[in-house]
Structures are given as structure tokens and as C-alpha cells.
Amino acid sequence: MSDRVEQYVAELSAALRGPARVKSRMVDEIRDGLADTIDAQTSCGVPHEQAVDRALREFGTVDEIAPSCQQELTIAQTRQTSTNLVIVVGFLITAGHLTWTTEDWELPTTAQLMLAVATTAAALAVGALAATGVLTRWVPVPEGLPTLVSWACGTASVAMPFAAVVLALTAPLHIAWPLIAVSYVIAIGSHVVLALSARACRECVRRTELETSS
């Protein structure tokens, strides 16, 4: 493989943000496409360096193709963030429901509010999965959806740990200590997962805006 092609691919990879597997697969496909184009040219008798020149011109510069690549990665990150949000919130709501119904214990108002916020965020994430999946056959992905998902995930990353702490502090005494321990583990784990997903999604949005404006 030509050093110029590897440099091209490296520059493209550095310019993009998104889920690692999706980004790696995208970059590999572009590298393979360049290699196939070069091979087709050289098989017709074109000198190798000239074939490389033609292939790179055909694909376009990094600045030219990065916006479309980044847009695809941003959608992929939106789907990943939405999936994480649905899974984490769904698990925590289910666990919390089992706890307070089993113990015949009324859920505190503050916790109810935080769970409602997180549930709303998860419902939005379900809609985002549909909007970036099957619905793309008929309608384009809404322009502001990745930003909305990132903020929803960020909000849930605060609401769910707060709800877990409230549950622990207001639980009946005979289950308080086990619940406190579990709640703090849940609080830390859910915050880390959702906060990282929200940050990754916001970074993709910023990168998309940067590539589009440049």
C-alpha cells in the first residue's frame, strides 16, 4: 500500500469522531476502495504513482469527504447513546420498582420526579432509535436529533444517580444498608456510562458542525 494512501487514511481517521468500531470499519472500507482503484489502474498499465494520484483525486480530499463521513458517524453515535440510555434507565427503573413494590414502600416524591425525568429521556431515546433506523426509509434524520439525544442522556446521567441516592436515604431501616450499598454502586455506574455516552455524542455533533462549516 502506498505511503500516500496511508497518510490520507490516517488524516481522515484523525479528523473523525464516532464509535470506534464504526469508524474503524469506515476507514478500512475507504482504504480498501483506494487499493482496489489503484489496482484497477495499474492493471491497465498506468504507473503506480500516477494510479495513486488518480485514486486520491477520485475519492476527493480529506476535507471534501470528511463531512459526509462524520455525519454518518454522528448518527451511529446517536444510536449508541440512545441504546445505552434505554438499557441503563430500563434496568434501574425495573430494579427500583421491584424494590419498592416488594417492600410495600411508597417511593419518595423526589425520586419519582427524577425517575420521570429519566423515563422521559429514555422514551426520547427510543424515538431516536426509530428515527435513525427504520424511519430513514421514508424521512431524513432530524437535524437537531443528535444534540437532543446528547442532552437527554446527560440529564439522565444526573437524574438516575440522584434518584438512587434518594431511594437509599429514605428506605425503611430494615433494608436501608443493603439498599444504600447497591444504590451507590448503581449511582456511580449509571452516571459513568451515561455521562460518557452524552459527551461522545456532543463531541460528534461539534465535529459535524466544524466539518460542515469548514
Short mmCIF file of C-alpha atoms in Angstrom, two decimals:
data_model
loop_
_atom_site.label_atom_id
_atom_site.label_comp_id
_atom_site.label_asym_id
_atom_site.label_seq_id
_atom_site.Cartn_x
_atom_site.Cartn_y
_atom_site.Cartn_z
CA MET A 1 0.00 0.00 0.00
CA SER A 2 1.29 3.46 -0.90
CA ASP A 3 2.57 5.70 1.91
CA ARG A 4 0.45 8.49 0.46
CA VAL A 5 -2.68 6.36 0.82
CA GLU A 6 -1.80 5.50 4.42
CA GLN A 7 -1.21 9.17 5.16
CA TYR A 8 -4.54 10.03 3.56
CA VAL A 9 -6.34 7.41 5.63
CA ALA A 10 -4.55 8.50 8.82
CA GLU A 11 -5.53 12.13 8.26
CA LEU A 12 -9.13 11.13 7.64
CA SER A 13 -9.23 8.98 10.77
CA ALA A 14 -7.82 11.84 12.85
CA ALA A 15 -10.48 14.20 11.52
CA LEU A 16 -13.40 11.95 12.50
CA ARG A 17 -15.16 11.25 15.79
CA GLY A 18 -17.57 8.42 16.49
CA PRO A 19 -17.99 4.86 17.75
CA ALA A 20 -14.64 3.10 17.43
CA ARG A 21 -15.90 0.04 15.56
CA VAL A 22 -17.99 2.01 13.10
CA LYS A 23 -15.18 4.47 12.47
CA SER A 24 -12.62 1.68 12.01
CA ARG A 25 -14.89 -0.13 9.56
CA MET A 26 -15.48 3.09 7.61
CA VAL A 27 -11.78 3.90 7.37
CA ASP A 28 -10.97 0.32 6.35
CA GLU A 29 -13.58 0.45 3.60
CA ILE A 30 -12.08 3.67 2.23
CA ARG A 31 -8.57 2.20 2.37
CA ASP A 32 -9.79 -0.92 0.54
CA GLY A 33 -11.61 1.21 -2.02
CA LEU A 34 -8.46 3.17 -2.74
CA ALA A 35 -6.46 -0.04 -3.05
CA ASP A 36 -8.98 -1.52 -5.49
CA THR A 37 -8.97 1.67 -7.58
CA ILE A 38 -5.17 1.71 -7.69
CA ASP A 39 -5.03 -1.98 -8.63
CA ALA A 40 -7.55 -1.41 -11.44
CA GLN A 41 -5.47 1.46 -12.78
CA THR A 42 -2.14 -0.39 -12.62
CA SER A 43 -3.64 -3.48 -14.25
CA CYS A 44 -4.38 -1.24 -17.24
CA GLY A 45 -0.77 -0.22 -17.44
CA VAL A 46 -0.89 3.04 -15.50
CA PRO A 47 2.29 3.66 -13.45
CA HIS A 48 1.77 3.11 -9.73
CA GLU A 49 2.30 6.72 -8.59
CA GLN A 50 0.03 8.01 -11.30
CA ALA A 51 -2.59 5.45 -10.29
CA VAL A 52 -2.33 6.69 -6.70
CA ASP A 53 -2.83 10.27 -7.89
CA ARG A 54 -5.93 9.29 -9.85
CA ALA A 55 -7.39 7.29 -6.97
CA LEU A 56 -6.93 10.10 -4.47
CA ARG A 57 -8.47 12.62 -6.87
CA GLU A 58 -11.40 10.29 -7.48
CA PHE A 59 -12.09 9.87 -3.76
CA GLY A 60 -11.60 13.55 -3.01
CA THR A 61 -9.51 15.31 -0.39
CA VAL A 62 -9.91 14.63 3.32
CA ASP A 63 -11.65 18.00 3.69
CA GLU A 64 -14.09 17.05 0.96
CA ILE A 65 -15.14 13.63 2.24
CA ALA A 66 -14.84 14.18 6.00
CA PRO A 67 -18.23 15.96 6.38
CA SER A 68 -20.26 13.09 4.92
CA CYS A 69 -18.23 10.53 6.87
CA GLN A 70 -18.67 12.49 10.08
CA GLN A 71 -22.40 12.81 9.52
CA GLU A 72 -22.66 9.03 9.29
CA LEU A 73 -20.57 8.60 12.44
CA THR A 74 -22.68 11.13 14.31
CA ILE A 75 -25.81 9.14 13.51
CA ALA A 76 -24.07 5.96 14.64
CA GLN A 77 -23.05 7.64 17.91
CA THR A 78 -26.60 8.91 18.39
CA ARG A 79 -27.87 5.35 18.09
CA GLN A 80 -25.24 4.05 20.50
CA THR A 81 -26.00 6.77 23.03
CA SER A 82 -29.73 6.12 22.70
CA THR A 83 -29.19 2.39 23.21
CA ASN A 84 -27.12 2.96 26.35
CA LEU A 85 -29.75 5.32 27.70
CA VAL A 86 -32.62 2.88 27.14
CA ILE A 87 -30.71 -0.05 28.66
CA VAL A 88 -29.43 1.79 31.76
CA VAL A 89 -32.68 3.58 32.56
CA GLY A 90 -34.75 0.48 31.88
CA PHE A 91 -32.60 -1.60 34.21
CA LEU A 92 -32.63 0.96 37.01
CA ILE A 93 -36.37 1.56 36.82
CA THR A 94 -37.03 -2.18 36.87
CA ALA A 95 -34.72 -2.71 39.85
CA GLY A 96 -36.23 0.21 41.72
CA HIS A 97 -39.77 -0.93 41.01
CA LEU A 98 -39.05 -4.41 42.34
CA THR A 99 -37.54 -2.95 45.49
CA TRP A 100 -40.28 -0.57 46.49
CA THR A 101 -43.19 -2.86 45.49
CA THR A 102 -41.69 -5.89 47.25
CA GLU A 103 -41.21 -3.94 50.44
CA ASP A 104 -44.63 -2.22 50.23
CA TRP A 105 -42.89 1.13 50.46
CA GLU A 106 -44.02 4.37 48.86
CA LEU A 107 -41.47 5.88 46.51
CA PRO A 108 -40.39 9.38 47.64
CA THR A 109 -41.68 12.29 45.57
CA THR A 110 -38.18 13.48 44.69
CA ALA A 111 -37.22 10.04 43.44
CA GLN A 112 -40.44 9.84 41.45
CA LEU A 113 -39.58 13.14 39.78
CA MET A 114 -36.03 12.02 38.93
CA LEU A 115 -37.31 8.71 37.57
CA ALA A 116 -39.88 10.57 35.49
CA VAL A 117 -37.12 12.74 34.01
CA ALA A 118 -35.01 9.68 33.20
CA THR A 119 -38.02 7.83 31.77
CA THR A 120 -38.80 10.79 29.50
CA ALA A 121 -35.18 10.79 28.32
CA ALA A 122 -35.36 7.06 27.63
CA ALA A 123 -38.61 7.50 25.69
CA LEU A 124 -36.90 10.14 23.57
CA ALA A 125 -34.03 7.71 23.01
CA VAL A 126 -36.47 5.07 21.76
CA GLY A 127 -37.81 7.62 19.32
CA ALA A 128 -34.27 8.48 18.25
CA LEU A 129 -33.52 4.81 17.53
CA ALA A 130 -36.59 4.68 15.31
CA ALA A 131 -35.74 7.98 13.61
CA THR A 132 -32.19 6.82 12.82
CA GLY A 133 -33.27 3.30 11.90
CA VAL A 134 -36.37 2.08 10.07
CA LEU A 135 -37.86 5.56 9.61
CA THR A 136 -34.90 6.68 7.47
CA ARG A 137 -36.52 4.76 4.63
CA TRP A 138 -39.17 7.46 4.44
CA VAL A 139 -37.89 10.56 6.26
CA PRO A 140 -34.42 12.06 6.85
CA VAL A 141 -32.92 12.13 10.32
CA PRO A 142 -33.96 15.39 12.06
CA GLU A 143 -31.02 17.78 12.08
CA GLY A 144 -31.08 18.52 15.81
CA LEU A 145 -31.70 14.96 16.96
CA PRO A 146 -28.09 14.09 17.95
CA THR A 147 -27.90 17.23 20.10
CA LEU A 148 -31.24 16.44 21.72
CA VAL A 149 -30.15 12.88 22.50
CA SER A 150 -26.86 14.06 23.99
CA TRP A 151 -28.61 16.46 26.34
CA ALA A 152 -31.27 13.90 27.26
CA CYS A 153 -28.56 11.38 28.11
CA GLY A 154 -26.67 13.99 30.13
CA THR A 155 -29.81 14.85 32.07
CA ALA A 156 -30.49 11.18 32.81
CA SER A 157 -26.87 10.73 33.94
CA VAL A 158 -27.66 13.16 36.77
CA ALA A 159 -31.26 12.17 37.47
CA MET A 160 -30.72 8.42 37.87
CA PRO A 161 -27.89 8.57 40.43
CA PHE A 162 -29.80 11.25 42.35
CA ALA A 163 -32.88 9.01 42.42
CA ALA A 164 -30.77 6.07 43.61
CA VAL A 165 -29.36 8.12 46.49
CA VAL A 166 -32.84 9.35 47.48
CA LEU A 167 -34.07 5.76 47.49
CA ALA A 168 -31.23 4.73 49.77
CA LEU A 169 -31.70 7.60 52.22
CA THR A 170 -35.47 7.19 52.50
CA ALA A 171 -35.70 3.40 52.51
CA PRO A 172 -37.14 1.57 55.55
CA LEU A 173 -34.46 0.85 58.14
CA HIS A 174 -34.56 -2.94 57.78
CA ILE A 175 -33.46 -2.69 54.14
CA ALA A 176 -31.52 0.59 54.32
CA TRP A 177 -27.95 -0.65 54.48
CA PRO A 178 -28.12 -3.17 51.63
CA LEU A 179 -30.03 -0.66 49.54
CA ILE A 180 -27.54 2.11 50.27
CA ALA A 181 -24.66 -0.05 49.08
CA VAL A 182 -26.47 -1.14 45.93
CA SER A 183 -27.72 2.39 45.24
CA TYR A 184 -24.27 3.91 45.38
CA VAL A 185 -22.90 1.27 43.01
CA ILE A 186 -25.80 1.90 40.65
CA ALA A 187 -25.37 5.66 41.01
CA ILE A 188 -21.69 5.57 40.06
CA GLY A 189 -22.11 3.03 37.26
CA SER A 190 -25.10 4.72 35.62
CA HIS A 191 -23.54 8.16 35.84
CA VAL A 192 -20.28 6.99 34.23
CA VAL A 193 -21.99 5.11 31.39
CA LEU A 194 -24.48 7.83 30.54
CA ALA A 195 -22.13 10.77 31.04
CA LEU A 196 -19.51 9.24 28.74
CA SER A 197 -22.15 8.48 26.10
CA ALA A 198 -23.53 12.01 26.30
CA ARG A 199 -20.06 13.52 25.98
CA ALA A 200 -19.22 11.32 22.97
CA CYS A 201 -22.45 12.35 21.27
CA ARG A 202 -21.81 16.06 21.90
CA GLU A 203 -18.28 15.69 20.53
CA CYS A 204 -19.66 14.12 17.35
CA VAL A 205 -22.13 16.98 16.98
CA ARG A 206 -19.36 19.56 17.41
CA ARG A 207 -17.19 17.75 14.89
CA THR A 208 -20.05 17.60 12.39
CA GLU A 209 -20.64 21.34 12.76
CA LEU A 210 -16.92 22.01 12.36
CA GLU A 211 -16.58 19.85 9.25
CA THR A 212 -19.70 21.36 7.71
CA SER A 213 -18.63 24.95 8.31
CA SER A 214 -15.04 24.48 7.15
#
